[in-house]
XYZ file of C-alpha atoms in Angstrom:
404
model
C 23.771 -14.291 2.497
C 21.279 -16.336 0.538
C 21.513 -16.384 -3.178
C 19.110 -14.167 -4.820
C 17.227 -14.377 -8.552
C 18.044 -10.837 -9.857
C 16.808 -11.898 -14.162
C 15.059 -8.997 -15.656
C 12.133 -9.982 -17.490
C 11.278 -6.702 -18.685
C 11.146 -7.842 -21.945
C 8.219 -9.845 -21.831
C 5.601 -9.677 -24.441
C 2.159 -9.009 -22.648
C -0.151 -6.844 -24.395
C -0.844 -3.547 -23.286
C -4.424 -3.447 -20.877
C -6.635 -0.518 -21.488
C -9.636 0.172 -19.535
C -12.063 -1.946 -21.184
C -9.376 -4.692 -21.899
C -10.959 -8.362 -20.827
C -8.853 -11.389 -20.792
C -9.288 -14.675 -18.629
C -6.574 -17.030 -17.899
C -6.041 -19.310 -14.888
C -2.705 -19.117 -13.512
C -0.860 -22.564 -11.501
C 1.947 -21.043 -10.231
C 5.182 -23.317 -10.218
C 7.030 -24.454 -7.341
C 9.660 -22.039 -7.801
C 10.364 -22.375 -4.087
C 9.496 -26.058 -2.216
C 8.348 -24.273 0.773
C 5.868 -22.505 -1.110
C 2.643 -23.921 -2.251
C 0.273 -23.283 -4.723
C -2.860 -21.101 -3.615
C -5.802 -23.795 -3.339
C -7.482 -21.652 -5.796
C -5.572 -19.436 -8.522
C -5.980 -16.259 -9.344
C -8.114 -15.029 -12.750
C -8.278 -11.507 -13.871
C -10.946 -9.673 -15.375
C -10.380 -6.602 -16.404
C -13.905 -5.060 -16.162
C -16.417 -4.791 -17.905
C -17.356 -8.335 -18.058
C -20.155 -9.827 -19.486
C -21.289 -13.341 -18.538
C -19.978 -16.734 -19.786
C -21.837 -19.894 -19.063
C -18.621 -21.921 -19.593
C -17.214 -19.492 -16.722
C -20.374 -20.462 -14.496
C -19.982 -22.196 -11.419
C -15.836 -21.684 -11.598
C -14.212 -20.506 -8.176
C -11.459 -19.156 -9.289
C -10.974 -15.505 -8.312
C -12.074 -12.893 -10.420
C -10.084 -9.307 -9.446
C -11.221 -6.210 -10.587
C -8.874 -3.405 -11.366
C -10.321 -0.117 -11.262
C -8.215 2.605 -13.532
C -6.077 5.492 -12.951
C -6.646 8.885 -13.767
C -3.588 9.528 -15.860
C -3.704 13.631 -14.838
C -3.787 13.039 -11.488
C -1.170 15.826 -10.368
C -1.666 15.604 -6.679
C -1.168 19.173 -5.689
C -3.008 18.832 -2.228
C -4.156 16.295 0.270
C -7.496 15.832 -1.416
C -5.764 14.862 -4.729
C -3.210 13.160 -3.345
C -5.096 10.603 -0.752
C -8.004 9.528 -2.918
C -6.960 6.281 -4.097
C -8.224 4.757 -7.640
C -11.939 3.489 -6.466
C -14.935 3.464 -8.150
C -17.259 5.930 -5.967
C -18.143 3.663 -3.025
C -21.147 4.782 -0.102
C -18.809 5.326 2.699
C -21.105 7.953 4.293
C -20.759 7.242 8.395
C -22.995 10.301 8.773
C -25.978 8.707 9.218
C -27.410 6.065 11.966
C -26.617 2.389 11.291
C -28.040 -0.623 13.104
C -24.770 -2.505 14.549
C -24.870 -4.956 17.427
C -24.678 -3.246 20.742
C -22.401 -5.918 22.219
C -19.642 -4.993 19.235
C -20.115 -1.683 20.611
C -18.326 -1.549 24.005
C -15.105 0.205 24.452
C -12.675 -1.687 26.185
C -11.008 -0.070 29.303
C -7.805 0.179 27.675
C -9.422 2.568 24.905
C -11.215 4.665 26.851
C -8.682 7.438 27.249
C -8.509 7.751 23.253
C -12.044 7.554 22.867
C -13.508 10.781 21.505
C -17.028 11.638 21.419
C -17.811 11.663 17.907
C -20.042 15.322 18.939
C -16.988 16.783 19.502
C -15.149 16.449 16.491
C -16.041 19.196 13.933
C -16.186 17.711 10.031
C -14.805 19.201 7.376
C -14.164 18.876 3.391
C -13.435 15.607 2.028
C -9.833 15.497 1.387
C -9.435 11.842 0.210
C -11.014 8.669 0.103
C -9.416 4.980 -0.240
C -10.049 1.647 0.422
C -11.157 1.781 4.496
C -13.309 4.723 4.434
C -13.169 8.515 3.821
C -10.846 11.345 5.306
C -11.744 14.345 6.258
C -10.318 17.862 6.978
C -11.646 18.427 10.704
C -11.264 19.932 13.719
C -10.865 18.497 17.284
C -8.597 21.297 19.719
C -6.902 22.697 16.727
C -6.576 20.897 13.039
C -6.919 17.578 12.770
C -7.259 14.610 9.613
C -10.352 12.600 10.625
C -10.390 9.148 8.996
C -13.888 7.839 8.970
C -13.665 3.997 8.922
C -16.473 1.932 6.806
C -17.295 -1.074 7.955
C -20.155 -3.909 6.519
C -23.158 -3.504 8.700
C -23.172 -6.053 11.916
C -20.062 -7.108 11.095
C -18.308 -7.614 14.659
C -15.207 -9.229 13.527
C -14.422 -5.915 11.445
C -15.339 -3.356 14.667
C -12.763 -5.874 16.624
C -9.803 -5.552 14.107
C -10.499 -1.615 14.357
C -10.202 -1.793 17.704
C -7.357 -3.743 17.507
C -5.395 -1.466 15.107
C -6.352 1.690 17.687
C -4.650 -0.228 20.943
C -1.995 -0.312 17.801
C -2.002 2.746 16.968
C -2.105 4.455 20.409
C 1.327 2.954 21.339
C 3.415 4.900 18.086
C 5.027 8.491 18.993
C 7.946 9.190 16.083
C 8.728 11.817 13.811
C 8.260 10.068 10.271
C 4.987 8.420 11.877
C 1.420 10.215 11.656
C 0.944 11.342 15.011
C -2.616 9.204 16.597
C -4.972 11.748 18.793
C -7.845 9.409 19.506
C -10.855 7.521 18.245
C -14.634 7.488 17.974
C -15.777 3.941 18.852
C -19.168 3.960 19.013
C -20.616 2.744 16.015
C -22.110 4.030 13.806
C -19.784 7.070 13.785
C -16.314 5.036 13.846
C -13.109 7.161 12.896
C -9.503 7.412 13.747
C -7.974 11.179 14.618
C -4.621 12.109 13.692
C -2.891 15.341 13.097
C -3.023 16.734 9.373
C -0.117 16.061 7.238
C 1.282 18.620 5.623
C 2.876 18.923 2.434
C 1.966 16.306 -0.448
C 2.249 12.850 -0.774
C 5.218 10.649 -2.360
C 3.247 9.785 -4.911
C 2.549 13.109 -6.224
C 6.588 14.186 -5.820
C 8.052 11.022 -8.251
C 5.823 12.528 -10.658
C 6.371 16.182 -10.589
C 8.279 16.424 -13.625
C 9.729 19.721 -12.527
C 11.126 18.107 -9.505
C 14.580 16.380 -9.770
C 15.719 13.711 -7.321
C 19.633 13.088 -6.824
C 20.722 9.911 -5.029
C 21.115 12.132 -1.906
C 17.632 13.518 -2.338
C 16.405 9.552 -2.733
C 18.669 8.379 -0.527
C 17.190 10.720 2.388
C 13.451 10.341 1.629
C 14.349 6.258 1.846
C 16.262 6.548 5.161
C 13.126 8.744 6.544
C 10.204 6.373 5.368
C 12.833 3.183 7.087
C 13.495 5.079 10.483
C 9.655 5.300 10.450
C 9.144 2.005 9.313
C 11.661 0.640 11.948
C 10.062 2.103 14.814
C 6.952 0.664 13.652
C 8.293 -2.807 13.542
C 9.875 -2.608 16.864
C 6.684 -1.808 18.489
C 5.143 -4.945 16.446
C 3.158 -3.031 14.105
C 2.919 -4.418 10.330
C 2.100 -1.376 8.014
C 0.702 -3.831 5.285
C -0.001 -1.398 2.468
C 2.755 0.862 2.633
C 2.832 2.736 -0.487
C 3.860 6.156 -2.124
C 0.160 7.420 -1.282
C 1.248 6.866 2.588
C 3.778 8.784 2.639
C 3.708 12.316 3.105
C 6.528 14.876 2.069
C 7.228 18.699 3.307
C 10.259 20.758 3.303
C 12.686 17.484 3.906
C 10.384 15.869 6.689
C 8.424 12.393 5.727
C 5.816 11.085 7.474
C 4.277 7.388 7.031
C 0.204 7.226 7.802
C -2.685 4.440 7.203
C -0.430 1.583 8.909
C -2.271 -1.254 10.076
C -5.704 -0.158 8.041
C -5.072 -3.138 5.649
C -7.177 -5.365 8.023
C -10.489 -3.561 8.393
C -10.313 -2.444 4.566
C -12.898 -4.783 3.070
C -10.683 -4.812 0.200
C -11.779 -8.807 0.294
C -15.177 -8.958 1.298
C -16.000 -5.900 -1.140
C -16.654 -8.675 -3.956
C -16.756 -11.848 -2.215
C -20.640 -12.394 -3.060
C -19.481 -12.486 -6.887
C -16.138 -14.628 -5.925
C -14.220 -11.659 -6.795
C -11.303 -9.418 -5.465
C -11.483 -5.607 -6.591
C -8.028 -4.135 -6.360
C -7.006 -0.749 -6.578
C -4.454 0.288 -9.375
C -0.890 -0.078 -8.199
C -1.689 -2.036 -5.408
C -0.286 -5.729 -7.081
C 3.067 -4.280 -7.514
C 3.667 -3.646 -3.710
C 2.855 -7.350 -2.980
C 5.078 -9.616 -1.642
C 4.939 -12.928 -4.171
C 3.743 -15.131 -1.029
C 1.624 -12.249 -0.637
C 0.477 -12.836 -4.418
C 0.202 -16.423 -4.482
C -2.347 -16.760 -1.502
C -4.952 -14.483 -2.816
C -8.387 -16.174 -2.905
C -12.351 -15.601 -2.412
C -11.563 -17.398 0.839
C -9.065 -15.490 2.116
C -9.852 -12.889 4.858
C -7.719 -9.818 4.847
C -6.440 -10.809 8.232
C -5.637 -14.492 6.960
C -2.926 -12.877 4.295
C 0.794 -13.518 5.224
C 1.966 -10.276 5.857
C 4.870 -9.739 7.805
C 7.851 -7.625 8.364
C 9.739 -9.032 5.274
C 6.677 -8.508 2.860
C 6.864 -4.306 4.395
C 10.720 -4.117 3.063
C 9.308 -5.499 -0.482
C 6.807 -2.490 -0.600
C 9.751 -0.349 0.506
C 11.593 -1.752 -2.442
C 8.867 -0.771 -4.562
C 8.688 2.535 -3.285
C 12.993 2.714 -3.364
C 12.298 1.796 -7.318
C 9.438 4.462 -7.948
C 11.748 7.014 -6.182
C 14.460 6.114 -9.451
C 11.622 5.182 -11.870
C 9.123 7.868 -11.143
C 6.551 5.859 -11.606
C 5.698 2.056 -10.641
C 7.140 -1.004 -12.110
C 4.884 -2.932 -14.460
C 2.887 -0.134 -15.323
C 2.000 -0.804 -18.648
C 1.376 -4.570 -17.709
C -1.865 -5.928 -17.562
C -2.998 -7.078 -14.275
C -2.804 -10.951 -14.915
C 0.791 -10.645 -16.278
C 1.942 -8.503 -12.776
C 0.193 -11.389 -11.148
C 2.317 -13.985 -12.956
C 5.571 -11.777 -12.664
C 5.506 -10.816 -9.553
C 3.771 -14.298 -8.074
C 6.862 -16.206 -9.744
C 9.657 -14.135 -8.270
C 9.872 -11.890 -11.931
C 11.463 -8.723 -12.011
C 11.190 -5.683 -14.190
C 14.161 -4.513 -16.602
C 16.148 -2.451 -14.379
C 18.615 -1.550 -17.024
C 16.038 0.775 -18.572
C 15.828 3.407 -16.032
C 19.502 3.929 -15.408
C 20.137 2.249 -12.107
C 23.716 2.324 -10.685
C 25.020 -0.904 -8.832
C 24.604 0.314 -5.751
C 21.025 1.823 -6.123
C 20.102 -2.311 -8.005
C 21.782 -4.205 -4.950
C 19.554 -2.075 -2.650
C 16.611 -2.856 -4.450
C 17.170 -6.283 -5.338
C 17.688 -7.339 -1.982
C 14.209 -5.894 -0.964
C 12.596 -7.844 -3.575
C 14.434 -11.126 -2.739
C 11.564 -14.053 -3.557
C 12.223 -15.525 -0.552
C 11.300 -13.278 1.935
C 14.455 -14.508 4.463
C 16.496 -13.095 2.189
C 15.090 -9.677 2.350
C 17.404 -7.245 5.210
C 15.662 -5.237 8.134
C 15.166 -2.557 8.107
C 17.854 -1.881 10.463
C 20.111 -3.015 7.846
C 18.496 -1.167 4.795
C 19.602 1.933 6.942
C 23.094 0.695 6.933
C 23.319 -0.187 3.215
C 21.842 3.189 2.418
C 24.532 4.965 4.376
C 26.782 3.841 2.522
C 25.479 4.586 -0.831
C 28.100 7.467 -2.231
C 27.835 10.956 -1.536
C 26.570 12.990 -5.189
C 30.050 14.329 -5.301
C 31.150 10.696 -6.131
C 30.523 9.293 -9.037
C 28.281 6.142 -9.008
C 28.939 2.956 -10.724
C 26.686 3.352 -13.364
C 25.796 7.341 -14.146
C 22.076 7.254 -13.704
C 19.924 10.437 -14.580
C 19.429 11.007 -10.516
C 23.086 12.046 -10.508
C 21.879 15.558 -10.905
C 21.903 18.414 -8.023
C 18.208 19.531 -7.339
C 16.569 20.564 -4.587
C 12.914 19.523 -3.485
């Protein structure tokens, strides 16, 4: 097995970033690994608002966004839990749009999951994120209807949603949302899966009446990587896989919004300005050679993800599960972007990890991405993690006996 950098660099003196924090800085990212190259143009943060600079004029570097986080979000139902940390965004699909007819045609292959967007009855907003708006609905019983938002006449974007729905047609597992059909017909475009039930990951880290024991952990891990597996055996990349994607009731996990990543705009939301708006949290579920390729030029479908930069999210997720809450959180987004983008890692020491929970997580967030396991063999390693009546190497605060 490949050697891996596990230095903590928790200690690192950036500056706390509140909301109206601005700071530039151009980052050149070192050849930590030869096969890795520097991004043809580097990253630069602004931390909105920003007011003009006519030395700034005329640079391409990338300008990102970060939108803030409600710090009361408590997430105690799916319309809390799903809305992600956007500025309010027209997303409305309820009204006619002009797109090109030839985008338009369903292929044959589709047409058994194509639902007439007449049929589908449309509830309360429940959550809103990054590719559109979600909806409590009704289509033959309950149903979560995910109306997709996509930039007018944009054909390219109504071909990668297609593509994702011959995607997600193909997925029947437990721990996966299950898929019920689609509307295709622009302008009404959505995606139809059952409703999750419960609340989301997110929201259960940060229940501070809610204790998690490494068998508690340990099970809520091997759920999200069964579901994860299955996805990767049928080909399908998640690509933002993430505590908000993950749904928890009574023991049972289910992952949704695989594969969305693509048709999110996330991109092209800002690429007028040269500019990338992010949501909050996202950078700390990226992959470094994930991190080190964002640009103005880059289309969402151009990023490298791949199966080894889903096992660094589940890393992340396998740290917030011990952490409660993400790593870097305090950091300002240009110093995640340097941390993460040169192979950094936060303090680990601080939250009580035990070996065995550290080895788990350090091999998810290898820098080189060969290094990272399968998913297959996370399942393994967390299998053998020690039962709560054994004492761990290191006696973390997740030793104790709770139930969720």
């Amino acid at each position: 097995m490949g050697k891996m950098r596990t230095s903590d660099y928790g200690s690192t003196a950036f500056p706390l970033a509140p909301h109206y924090y601005k700071y530039k800085q151009q980052f050149i990212f070192p050849d930590v690994v030869p096969v890795l190259e520097t991004p043809p143009r580097a990253p630069q943060v602004i931390l909105h608002p920003v007011t003009s600079n006519p030395i700034l004029e005329g640079n391409p570097l990338l300008q990102i966004e970060v939108e803030p986080t409600s710090e009361n979000e408590e997430g105690h139902d799916e319309a809390e839990e799903s809305e992600d940390d956007f500025e309010e965004m027209n997303l409305s699909l309820l009204s006619a749009r002009s797109f090109p007819r030839k985008a338009s045609q369903t292929s044959i292959f589709l047409q058994e999951w194509d639902i007439p967007f007449e049929q589908l009855e449309v509830g309360e907003l429940i959550g809103k994120g990054r590719f559109g708006q979600v909806y409590h609905g009704r289509w033959h019983g309950e149903v979560a209807i995910r109306l997709i938002d996509i930039e007018r006449d944009n054909e390219e974007q109504l071909k990668a949603f297609k593509r994702e729905v011959m995607a997600y047609r193909q997925t029947r597992h437990e721990n996966v949302v299950l898929f019920m059909g689609a509307c295709m017909s622009p302008p009404h475009l959505a995606i139809i899966t059952s409703l999750c039930k419960g609340r989301t990951l997110y929201s259960v880290v940060r229940d501070a009446k809610i204790v998690l024991d490494v068998n508690k952990t340990r099970q809520i891990a091997q759920e999200i990587v069964k579901g994860m597996g299955y996805l990767h055996a049928k080909g399908i990349l998640h690509k933002d896989l993430k505590s908000k994607n993950v749904f928890y009731d009574n023991g049972k996990v289910v992952i949704t919004d695989f594969g969305l990543f693509s048709i999110s705009g996330v991109l092209q939301a800002g690429r007028r300005e040269d500019k990338l708006r992010i949501q909050n949290g996202w950078l700390c579920h990226l992959a470094p050679e994930i991190i080190r390729q964002l640009s103005p030029d880059t289309e969402e479908d151009k990023l490298p993800f791949s199966k080894h930069s889903d096992v660094f999210a589940l890393g992340t997720i396998w740290y917030e599960l011990h952490a409660r809450e993400w790593p870097f959180k305090t950091q300002p987004a240009e110093a995640i972007i340097w941390q993460m983008g040169t192979g950094m890692k936060p303090n680990l020491s601080q939250i009580g990890m035990g070996k065995e929970i550290s080895d788990i997580l350090l091999f998810c967030w290898a820098f080189e991405q060969e290094e990272r396991p399968s998913f297959t063999k996370l399942m393994d390693m967390l299998e053998k993690l020690p039962k709560r009546n054994r004492r761990l190497s290191h006696p973390g605060h997740f030793w104790k006996s709770a139930e969720l």
